[in-house]
PDB file of C-alpha atoms (C1' of nucleotides) in Angstrom:
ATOM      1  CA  UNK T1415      94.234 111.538 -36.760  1.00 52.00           C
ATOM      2  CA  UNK T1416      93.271 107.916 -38.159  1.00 61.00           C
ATOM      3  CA  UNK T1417      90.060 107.207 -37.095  1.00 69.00           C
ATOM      4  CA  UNK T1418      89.587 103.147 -37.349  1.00 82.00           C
ATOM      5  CA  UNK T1419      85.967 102.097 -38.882  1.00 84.00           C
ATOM      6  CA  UNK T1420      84.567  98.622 -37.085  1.00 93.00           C
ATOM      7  CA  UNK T1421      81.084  97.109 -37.697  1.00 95.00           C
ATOM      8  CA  UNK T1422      79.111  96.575 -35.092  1.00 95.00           C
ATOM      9  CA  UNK T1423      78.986  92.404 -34.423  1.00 96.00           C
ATOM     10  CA  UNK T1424      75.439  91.982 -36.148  1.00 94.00           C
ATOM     11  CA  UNK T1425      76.886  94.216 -38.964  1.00 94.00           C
ATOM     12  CA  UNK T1426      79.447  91.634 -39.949  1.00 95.00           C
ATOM     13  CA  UNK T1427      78.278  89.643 -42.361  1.00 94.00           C
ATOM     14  CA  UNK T1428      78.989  86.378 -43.919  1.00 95.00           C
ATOM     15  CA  UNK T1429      79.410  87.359 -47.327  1.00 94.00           C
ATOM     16  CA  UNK T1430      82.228  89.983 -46.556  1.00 95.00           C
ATOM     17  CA  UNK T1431      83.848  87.179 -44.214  1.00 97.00           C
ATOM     18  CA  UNK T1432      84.172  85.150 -46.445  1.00 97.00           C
ATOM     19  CA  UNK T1433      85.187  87.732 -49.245  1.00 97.00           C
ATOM     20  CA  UNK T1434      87.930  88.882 -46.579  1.00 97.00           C
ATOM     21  CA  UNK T1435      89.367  85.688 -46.432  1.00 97.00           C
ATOM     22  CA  UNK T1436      88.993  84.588 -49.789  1.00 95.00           C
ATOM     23  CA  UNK T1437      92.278  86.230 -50.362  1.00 95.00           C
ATOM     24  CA  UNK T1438      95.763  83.963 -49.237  1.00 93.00           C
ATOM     25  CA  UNK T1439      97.516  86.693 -47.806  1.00 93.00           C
ATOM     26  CA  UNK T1440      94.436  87.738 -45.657  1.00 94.00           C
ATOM     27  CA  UNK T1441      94.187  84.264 -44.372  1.00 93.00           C
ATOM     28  CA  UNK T1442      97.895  84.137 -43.822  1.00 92.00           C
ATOM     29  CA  UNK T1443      97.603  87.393 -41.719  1.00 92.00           C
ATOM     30  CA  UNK T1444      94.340  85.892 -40.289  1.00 93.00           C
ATOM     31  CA  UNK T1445      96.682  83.120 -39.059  1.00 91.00           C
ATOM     32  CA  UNK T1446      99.196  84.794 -37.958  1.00 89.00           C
ATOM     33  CA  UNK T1447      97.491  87.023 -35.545  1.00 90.00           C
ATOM     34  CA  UNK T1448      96.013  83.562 -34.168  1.00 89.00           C
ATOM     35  CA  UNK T1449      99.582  82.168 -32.696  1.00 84.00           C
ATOM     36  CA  UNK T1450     100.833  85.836 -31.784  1.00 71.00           C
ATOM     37  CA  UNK T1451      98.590  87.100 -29.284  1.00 64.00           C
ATOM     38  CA  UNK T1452      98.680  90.833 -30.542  1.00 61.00           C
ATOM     39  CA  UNK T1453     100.561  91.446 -34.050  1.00 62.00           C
ATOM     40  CA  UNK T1454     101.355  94.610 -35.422  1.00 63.00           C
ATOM     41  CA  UNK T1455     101.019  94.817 -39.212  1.00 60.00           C
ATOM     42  CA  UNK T1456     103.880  94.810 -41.258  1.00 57.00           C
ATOM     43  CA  UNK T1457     106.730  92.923 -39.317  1.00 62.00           C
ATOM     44  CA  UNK T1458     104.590  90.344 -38.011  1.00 63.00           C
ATOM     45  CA  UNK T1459     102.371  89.705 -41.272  1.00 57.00           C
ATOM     46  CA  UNK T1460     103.123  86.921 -43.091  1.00 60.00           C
ATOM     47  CA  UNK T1461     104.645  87.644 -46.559  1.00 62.00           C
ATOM     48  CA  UNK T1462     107.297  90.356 -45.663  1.00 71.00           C
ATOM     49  CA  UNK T1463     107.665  91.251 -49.784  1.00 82.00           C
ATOM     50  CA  UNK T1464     104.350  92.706 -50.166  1.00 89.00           C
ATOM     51  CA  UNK T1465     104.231  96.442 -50.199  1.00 92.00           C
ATOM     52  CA  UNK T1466     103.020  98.778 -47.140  1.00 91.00           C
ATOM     53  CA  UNK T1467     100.003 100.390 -49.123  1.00 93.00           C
ATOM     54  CA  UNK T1468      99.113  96.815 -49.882  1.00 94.00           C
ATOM     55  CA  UNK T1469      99.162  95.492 -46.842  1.00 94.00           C
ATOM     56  CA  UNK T1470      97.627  98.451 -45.132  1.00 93.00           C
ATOM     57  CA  UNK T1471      94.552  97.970 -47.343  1.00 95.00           C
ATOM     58  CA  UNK T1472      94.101  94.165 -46.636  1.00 96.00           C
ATOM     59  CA  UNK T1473      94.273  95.469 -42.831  1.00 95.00           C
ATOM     60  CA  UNK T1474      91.463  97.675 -43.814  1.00 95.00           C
ATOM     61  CA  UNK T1475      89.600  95.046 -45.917  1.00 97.00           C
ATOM     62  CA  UNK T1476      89.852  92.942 -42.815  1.00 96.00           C
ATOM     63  CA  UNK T1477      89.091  95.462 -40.141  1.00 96.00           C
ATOM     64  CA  UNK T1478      85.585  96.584 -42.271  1.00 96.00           C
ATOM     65  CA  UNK T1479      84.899  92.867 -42.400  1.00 97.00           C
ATOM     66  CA  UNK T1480      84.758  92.606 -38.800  1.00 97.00           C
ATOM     67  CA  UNK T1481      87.570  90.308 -38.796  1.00 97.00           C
ATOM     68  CA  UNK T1482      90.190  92.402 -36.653  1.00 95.00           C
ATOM     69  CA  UNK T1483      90.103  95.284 -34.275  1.00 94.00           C
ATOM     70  CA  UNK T1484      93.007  97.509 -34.547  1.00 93.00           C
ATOM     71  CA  UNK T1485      93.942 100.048 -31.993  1.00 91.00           C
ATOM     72  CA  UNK T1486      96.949 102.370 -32.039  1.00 87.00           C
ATOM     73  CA  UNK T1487      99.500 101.683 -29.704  1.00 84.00           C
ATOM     74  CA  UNK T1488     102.363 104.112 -30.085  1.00 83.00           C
ATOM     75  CA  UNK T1489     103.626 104.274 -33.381  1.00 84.00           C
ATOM     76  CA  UNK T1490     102.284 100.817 -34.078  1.00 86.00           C
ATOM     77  CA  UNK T1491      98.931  99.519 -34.745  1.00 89.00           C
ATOM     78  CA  UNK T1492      97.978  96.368 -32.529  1.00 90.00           C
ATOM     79  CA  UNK T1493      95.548  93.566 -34.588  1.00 92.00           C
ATOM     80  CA  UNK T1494      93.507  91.674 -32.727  1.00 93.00           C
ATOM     81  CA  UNK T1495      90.812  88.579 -34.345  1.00 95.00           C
ATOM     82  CA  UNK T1496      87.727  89.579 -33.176  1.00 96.00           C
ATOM     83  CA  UNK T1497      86.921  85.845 -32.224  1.00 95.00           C
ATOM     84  CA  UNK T1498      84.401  86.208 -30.021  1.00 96.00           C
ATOM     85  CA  UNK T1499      82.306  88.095 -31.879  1.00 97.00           C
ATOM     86  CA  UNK T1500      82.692  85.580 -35.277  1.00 97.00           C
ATOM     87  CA  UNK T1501      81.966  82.936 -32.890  1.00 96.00           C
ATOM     88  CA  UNK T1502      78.743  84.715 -31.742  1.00 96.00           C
ATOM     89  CA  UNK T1503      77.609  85.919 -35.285  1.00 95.00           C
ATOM     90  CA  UNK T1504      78.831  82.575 -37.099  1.00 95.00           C
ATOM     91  CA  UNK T1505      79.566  79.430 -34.700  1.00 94.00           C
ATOM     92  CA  UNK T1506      81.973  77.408 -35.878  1.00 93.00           C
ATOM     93  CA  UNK T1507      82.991  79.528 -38.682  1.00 95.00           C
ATOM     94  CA  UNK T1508      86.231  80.518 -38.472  1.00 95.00           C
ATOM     95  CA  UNK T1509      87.172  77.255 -36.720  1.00 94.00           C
ATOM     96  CA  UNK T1510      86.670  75.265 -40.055  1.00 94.00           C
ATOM     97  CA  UNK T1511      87.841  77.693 -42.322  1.00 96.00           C
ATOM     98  CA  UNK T1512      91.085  78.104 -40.237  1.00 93.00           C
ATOM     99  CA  UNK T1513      91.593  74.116 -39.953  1.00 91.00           C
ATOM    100  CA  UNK T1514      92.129  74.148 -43.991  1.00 87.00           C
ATOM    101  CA  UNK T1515      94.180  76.816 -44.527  1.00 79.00           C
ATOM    102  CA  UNK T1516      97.480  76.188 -44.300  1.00 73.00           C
ATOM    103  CA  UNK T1517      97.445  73.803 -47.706  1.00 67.00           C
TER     104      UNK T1517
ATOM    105  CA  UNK R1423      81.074  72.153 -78.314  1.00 50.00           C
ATOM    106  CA  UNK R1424      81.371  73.424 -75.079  1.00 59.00           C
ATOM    107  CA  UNK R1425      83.899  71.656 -72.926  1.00 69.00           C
ATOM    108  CA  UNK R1426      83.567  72.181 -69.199  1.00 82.00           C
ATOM    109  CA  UNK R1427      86.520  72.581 -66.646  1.00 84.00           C
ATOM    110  CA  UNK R1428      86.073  70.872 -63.706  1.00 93.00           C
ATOM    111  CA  UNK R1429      89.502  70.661 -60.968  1.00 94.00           C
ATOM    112  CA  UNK R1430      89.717  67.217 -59.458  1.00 95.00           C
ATOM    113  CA  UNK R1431      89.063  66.958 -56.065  1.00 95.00           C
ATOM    114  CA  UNK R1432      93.138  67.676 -54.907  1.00 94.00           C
ATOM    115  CA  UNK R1433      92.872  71.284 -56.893  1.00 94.00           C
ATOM    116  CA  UNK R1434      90.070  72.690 -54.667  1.00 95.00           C
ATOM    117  CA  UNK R1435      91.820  75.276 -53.357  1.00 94.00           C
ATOM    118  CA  UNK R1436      90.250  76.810 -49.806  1.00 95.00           C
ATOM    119  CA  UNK R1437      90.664  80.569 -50.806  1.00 94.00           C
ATOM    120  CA  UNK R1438      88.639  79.680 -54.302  1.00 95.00           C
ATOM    121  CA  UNK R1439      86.184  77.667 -52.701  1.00 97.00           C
ATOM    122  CA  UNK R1440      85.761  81.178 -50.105  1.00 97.00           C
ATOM    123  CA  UNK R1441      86.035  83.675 -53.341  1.00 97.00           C
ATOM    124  CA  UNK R1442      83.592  81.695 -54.844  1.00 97.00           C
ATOM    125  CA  UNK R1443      81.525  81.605 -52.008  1.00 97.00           C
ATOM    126  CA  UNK R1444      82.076  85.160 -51.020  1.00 95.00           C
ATOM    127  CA  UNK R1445      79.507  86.260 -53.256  1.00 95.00           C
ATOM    128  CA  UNK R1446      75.643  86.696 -52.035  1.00 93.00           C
ATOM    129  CA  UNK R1447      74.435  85.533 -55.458  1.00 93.00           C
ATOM    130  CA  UNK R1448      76.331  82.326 -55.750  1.00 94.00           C
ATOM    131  CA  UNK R1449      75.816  81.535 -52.305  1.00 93.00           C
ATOM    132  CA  UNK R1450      72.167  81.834 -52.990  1.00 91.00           C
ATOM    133  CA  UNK R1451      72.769  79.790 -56.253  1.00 92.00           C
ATOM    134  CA  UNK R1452      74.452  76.966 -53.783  1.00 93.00           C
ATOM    135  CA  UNK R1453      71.521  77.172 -51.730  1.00 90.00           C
ATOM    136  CA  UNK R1454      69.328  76.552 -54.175  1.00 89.00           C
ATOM    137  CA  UNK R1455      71.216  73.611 -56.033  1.00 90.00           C
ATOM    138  CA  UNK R1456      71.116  71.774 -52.425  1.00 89.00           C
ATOM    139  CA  UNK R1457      67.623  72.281 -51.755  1.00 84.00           C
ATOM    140  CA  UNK R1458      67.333  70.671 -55.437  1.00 70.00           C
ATOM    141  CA  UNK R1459      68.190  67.705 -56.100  1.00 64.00           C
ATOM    142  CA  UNK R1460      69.196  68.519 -59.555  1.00 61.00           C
ATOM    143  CA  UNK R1461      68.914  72.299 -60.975  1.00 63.00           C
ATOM    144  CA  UNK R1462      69.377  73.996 -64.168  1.00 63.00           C
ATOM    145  CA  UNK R1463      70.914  77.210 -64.326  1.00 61.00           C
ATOM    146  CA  UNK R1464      68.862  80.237 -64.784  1.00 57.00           C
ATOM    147  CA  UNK R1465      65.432  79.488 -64.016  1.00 62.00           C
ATOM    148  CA  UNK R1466      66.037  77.493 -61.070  1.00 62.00           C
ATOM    149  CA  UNK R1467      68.931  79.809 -59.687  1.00 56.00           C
ATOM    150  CA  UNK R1468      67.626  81.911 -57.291  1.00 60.00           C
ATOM    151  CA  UNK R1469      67.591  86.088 -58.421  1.00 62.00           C
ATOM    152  CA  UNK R1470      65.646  85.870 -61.935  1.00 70.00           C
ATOM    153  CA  UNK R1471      66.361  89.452 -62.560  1.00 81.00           C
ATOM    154  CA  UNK R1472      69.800  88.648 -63.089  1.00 89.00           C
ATOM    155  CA  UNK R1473      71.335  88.735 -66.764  1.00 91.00           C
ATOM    156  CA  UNK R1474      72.013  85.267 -68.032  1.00 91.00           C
ATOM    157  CA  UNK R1475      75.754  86.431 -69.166  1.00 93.00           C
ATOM    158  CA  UNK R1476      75.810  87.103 -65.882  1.00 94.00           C
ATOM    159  CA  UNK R1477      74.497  84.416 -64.372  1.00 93.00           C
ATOM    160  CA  UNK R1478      76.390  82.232 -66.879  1.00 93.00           C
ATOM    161  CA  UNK R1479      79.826  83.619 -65.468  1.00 95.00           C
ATOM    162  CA  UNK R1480      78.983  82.638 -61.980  1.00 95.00           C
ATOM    163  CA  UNK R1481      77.938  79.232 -62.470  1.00 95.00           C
ATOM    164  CA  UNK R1482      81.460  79.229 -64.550  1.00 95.00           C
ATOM    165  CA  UNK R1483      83.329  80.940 -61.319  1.00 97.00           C
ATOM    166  CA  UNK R1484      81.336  77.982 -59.341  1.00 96.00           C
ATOM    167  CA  UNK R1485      82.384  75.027 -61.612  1.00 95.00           C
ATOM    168  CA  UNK R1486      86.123  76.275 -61.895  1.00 96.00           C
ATOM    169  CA  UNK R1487      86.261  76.634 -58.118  1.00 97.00           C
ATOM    170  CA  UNK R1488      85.287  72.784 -57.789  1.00 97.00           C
ATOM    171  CA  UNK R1489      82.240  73.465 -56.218  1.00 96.00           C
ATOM    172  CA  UNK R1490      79.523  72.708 -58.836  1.00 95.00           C
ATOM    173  CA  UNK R1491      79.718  69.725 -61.772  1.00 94.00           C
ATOM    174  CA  UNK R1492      77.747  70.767 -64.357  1.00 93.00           C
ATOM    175  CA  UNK R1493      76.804  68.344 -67.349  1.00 91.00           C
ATOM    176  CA  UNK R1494      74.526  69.146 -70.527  1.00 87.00           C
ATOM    177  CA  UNK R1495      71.319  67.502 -70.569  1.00 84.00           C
ATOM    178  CA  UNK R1496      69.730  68.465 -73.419  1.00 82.00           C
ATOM    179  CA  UNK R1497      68.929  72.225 -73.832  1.00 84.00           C
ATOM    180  CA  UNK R1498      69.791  72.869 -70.206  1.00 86.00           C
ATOM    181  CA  UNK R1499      72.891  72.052 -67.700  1.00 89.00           C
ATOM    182  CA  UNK R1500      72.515  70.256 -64.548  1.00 90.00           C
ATOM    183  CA  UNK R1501      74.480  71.422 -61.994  1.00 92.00           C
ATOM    184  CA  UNK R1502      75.169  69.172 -59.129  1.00 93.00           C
ATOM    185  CA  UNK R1503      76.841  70.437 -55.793  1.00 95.00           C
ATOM    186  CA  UNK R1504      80.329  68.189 -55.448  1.00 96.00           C
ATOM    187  CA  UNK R1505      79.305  67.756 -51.864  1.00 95.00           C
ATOM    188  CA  UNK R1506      81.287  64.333 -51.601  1.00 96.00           C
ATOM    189  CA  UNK R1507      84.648  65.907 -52.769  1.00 97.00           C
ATOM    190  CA  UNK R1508      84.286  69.580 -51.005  1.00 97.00           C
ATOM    191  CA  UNK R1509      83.909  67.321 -47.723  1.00 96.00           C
ATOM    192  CA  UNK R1510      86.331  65.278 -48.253  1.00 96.00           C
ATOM    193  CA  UNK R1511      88.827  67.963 -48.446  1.00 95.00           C
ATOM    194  CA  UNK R1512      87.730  70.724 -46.294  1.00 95.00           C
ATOM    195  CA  UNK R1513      85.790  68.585 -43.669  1.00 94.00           C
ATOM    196  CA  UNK R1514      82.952  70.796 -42.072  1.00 93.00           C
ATOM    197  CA  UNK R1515      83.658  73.874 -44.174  1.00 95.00           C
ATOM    198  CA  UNK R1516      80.295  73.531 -46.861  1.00 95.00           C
ATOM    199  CA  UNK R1517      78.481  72.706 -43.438  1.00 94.00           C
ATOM    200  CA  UNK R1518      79.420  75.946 -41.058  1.00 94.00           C
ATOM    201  CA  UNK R1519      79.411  78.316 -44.061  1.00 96.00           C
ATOM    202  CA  UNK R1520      76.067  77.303 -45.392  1.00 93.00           C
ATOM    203  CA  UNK R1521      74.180  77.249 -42.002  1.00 91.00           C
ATOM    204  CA  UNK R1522      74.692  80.815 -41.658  1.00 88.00           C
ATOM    205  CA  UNK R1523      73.757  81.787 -45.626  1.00 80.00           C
ATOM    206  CA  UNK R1524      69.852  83.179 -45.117  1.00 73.00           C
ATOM    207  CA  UNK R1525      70.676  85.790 -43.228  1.00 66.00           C
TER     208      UNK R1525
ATOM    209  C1'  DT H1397      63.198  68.862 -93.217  1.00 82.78           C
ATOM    210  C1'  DT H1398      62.732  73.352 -91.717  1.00 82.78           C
ATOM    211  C1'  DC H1399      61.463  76.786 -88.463  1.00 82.78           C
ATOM    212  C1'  DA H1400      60.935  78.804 -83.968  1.00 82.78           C
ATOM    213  C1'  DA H1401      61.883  78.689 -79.183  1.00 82.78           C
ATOM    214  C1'  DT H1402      64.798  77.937 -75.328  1.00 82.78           C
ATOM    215  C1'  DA H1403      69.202  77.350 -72.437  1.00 82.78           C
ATOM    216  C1'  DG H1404      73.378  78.806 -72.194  1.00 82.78           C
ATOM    217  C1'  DT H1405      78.005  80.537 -73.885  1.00 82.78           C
ATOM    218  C1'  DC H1406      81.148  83.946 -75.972  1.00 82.78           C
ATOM    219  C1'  DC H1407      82.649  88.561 -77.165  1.00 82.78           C
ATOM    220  C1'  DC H1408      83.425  93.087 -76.034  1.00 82.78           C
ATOM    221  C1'  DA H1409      82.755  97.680 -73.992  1.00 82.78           C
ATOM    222  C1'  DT H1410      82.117  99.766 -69.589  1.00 82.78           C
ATOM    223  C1'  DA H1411      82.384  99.904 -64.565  1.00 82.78           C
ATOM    224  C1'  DT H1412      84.377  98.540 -60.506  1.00 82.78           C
ATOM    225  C1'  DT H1413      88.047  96.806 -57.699  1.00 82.78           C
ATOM    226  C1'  DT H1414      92.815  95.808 -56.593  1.00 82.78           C
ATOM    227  C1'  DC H1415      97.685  96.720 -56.619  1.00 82.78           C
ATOM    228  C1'  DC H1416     101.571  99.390 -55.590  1.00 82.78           C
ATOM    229  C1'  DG H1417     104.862 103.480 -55.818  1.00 82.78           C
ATOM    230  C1'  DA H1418     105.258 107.903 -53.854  1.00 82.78           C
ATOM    231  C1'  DA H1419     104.056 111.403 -50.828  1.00 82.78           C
ATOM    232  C1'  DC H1420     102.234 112.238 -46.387  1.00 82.78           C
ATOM    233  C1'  DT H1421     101.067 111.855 -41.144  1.00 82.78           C
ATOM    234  C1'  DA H1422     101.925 110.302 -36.461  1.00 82.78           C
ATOM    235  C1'  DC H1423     104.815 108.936 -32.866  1.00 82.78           C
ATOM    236  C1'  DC H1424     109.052 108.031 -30.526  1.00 82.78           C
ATOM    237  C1'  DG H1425     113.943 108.478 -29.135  1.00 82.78           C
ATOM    238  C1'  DA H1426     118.354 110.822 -29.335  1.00 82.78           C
TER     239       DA H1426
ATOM    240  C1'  DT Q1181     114.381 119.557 -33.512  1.00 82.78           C
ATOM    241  C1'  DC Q1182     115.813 116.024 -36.331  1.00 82.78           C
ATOM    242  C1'  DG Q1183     115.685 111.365 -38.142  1.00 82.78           C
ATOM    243  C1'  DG Q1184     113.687 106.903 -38.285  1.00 82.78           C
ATOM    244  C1'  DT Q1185     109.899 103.814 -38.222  1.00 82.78           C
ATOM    245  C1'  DA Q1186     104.826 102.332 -38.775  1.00 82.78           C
ATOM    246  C1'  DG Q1187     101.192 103.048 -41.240  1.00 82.78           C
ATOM    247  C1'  DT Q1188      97.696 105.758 -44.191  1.00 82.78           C
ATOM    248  C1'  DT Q1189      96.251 108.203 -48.315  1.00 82.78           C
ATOM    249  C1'  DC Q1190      96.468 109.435 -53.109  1.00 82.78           C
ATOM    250  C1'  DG Q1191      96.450 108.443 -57.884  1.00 82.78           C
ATOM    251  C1'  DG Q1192      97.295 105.911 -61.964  1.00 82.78           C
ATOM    252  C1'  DA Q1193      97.824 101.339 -64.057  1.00 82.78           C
ATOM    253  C1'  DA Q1194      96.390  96.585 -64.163  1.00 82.78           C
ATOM    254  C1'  DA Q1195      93.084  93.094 -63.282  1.00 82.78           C
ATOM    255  C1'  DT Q1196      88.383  91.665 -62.721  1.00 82.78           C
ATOM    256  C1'  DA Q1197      83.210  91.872 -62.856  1.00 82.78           C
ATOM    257  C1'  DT Q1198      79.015  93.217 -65.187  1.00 82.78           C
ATOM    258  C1'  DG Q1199      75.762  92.927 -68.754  1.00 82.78           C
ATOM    259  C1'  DG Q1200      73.986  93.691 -73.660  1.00 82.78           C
ATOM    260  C1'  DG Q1201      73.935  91.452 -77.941  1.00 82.78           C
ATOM    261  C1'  DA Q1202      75.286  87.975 -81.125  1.00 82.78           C
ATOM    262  C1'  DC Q1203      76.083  83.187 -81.438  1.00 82.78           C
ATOM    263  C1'  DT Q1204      75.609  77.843 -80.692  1.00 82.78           C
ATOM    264  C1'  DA Q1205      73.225  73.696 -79.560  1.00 82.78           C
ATOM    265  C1'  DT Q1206      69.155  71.146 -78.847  1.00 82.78           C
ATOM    266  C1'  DT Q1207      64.364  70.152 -78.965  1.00 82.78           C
ATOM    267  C1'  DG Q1208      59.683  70.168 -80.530  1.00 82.78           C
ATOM    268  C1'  DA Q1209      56.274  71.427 -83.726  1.00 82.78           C
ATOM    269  C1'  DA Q1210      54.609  72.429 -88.472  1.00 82.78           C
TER     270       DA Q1210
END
DNA sequence: TTCAATAGTCCCATATTTCCGAACTACCGA
DNA sequence: TCGGTAGTTCGGAAATATGGGACTATTGAA
């Protein structure tokens, strides 16, 4: 049984935000979640030719950054942007990052 | 001679400018170079107990990122935060990221 | 001019992290 | 129960970060 690891919201912390989205495909994912309401991983992720283990560990990378909350629905794992709790730990964060980052 | 690389302002990519950023060290040395008007490297960058190759190769990860200018004054570098150009493309980012830094 | 000191870079060996193929687990439907 | 799909885990190769030591450039003093 996969047992999913999320901080806390005063355990996420700005320099692993911003090391979780220092990577393009994270931010596409990121961005992606943000128009779909609830994504599941590897279908709905942005860059389709990027392999499973990879992608599974920028999920994890993201998840451990407090960025997402995944739950297991079925045979699929549902991702989530933890919004409210970046917006409580770092107001207006994610808003400006997100503004820039489809250039 | 040592030739510095700085990107023009158009070449500031967002996911450098986060990589860069993602790290608690250069955030600090970011920090420091704003509360400065104008700040050499190593002594006044903030952790002293930090190597200078070290130290060196983060000021270079800073300068190639397009967030730092550096130019040689003497013995020492100046390093200036491009404030004016990081703004101008990624309007609001420098602000929201670097409110949250000291915690 | 020469010597010593200082600021910083460059080189290179080690340590850490990331990437990705392959094997594995979990769940569902036929 | 079998096969397919979604995703994780493992392990080795590739890329990146760290830091010690040698090197360069500049300045100031003897």
């Amino acid at each position: 049984m996969v047992q999913f690891v999320h901080p806390a919201r005063q355990d996420i912390t700005l320099a692993g935000v911003l090391a979780a989205l220092a990577d393009p495909v994270r931010l596409q994912i990121i961005q992606g979640l943000l128009t779909e309401p609830a994504c599941m991983s590897c279908t709905a992720a942005s860059p389709c030719d990027i392999p499973k283990s990879t992608l599974s560990n920028h999920f994890r990378v993201l998840r451990e950054a407090g960025l997402i909350h995944t739950t297991k629905k079925g045979v699929e794992h549902r991702n989530v942007v933890r919004e409210a709790d970046i917006n409580a730990r770092f107001p207006g964060l994610l808003k400006a990052i997100l503004k820039h980052a489809g250039e």
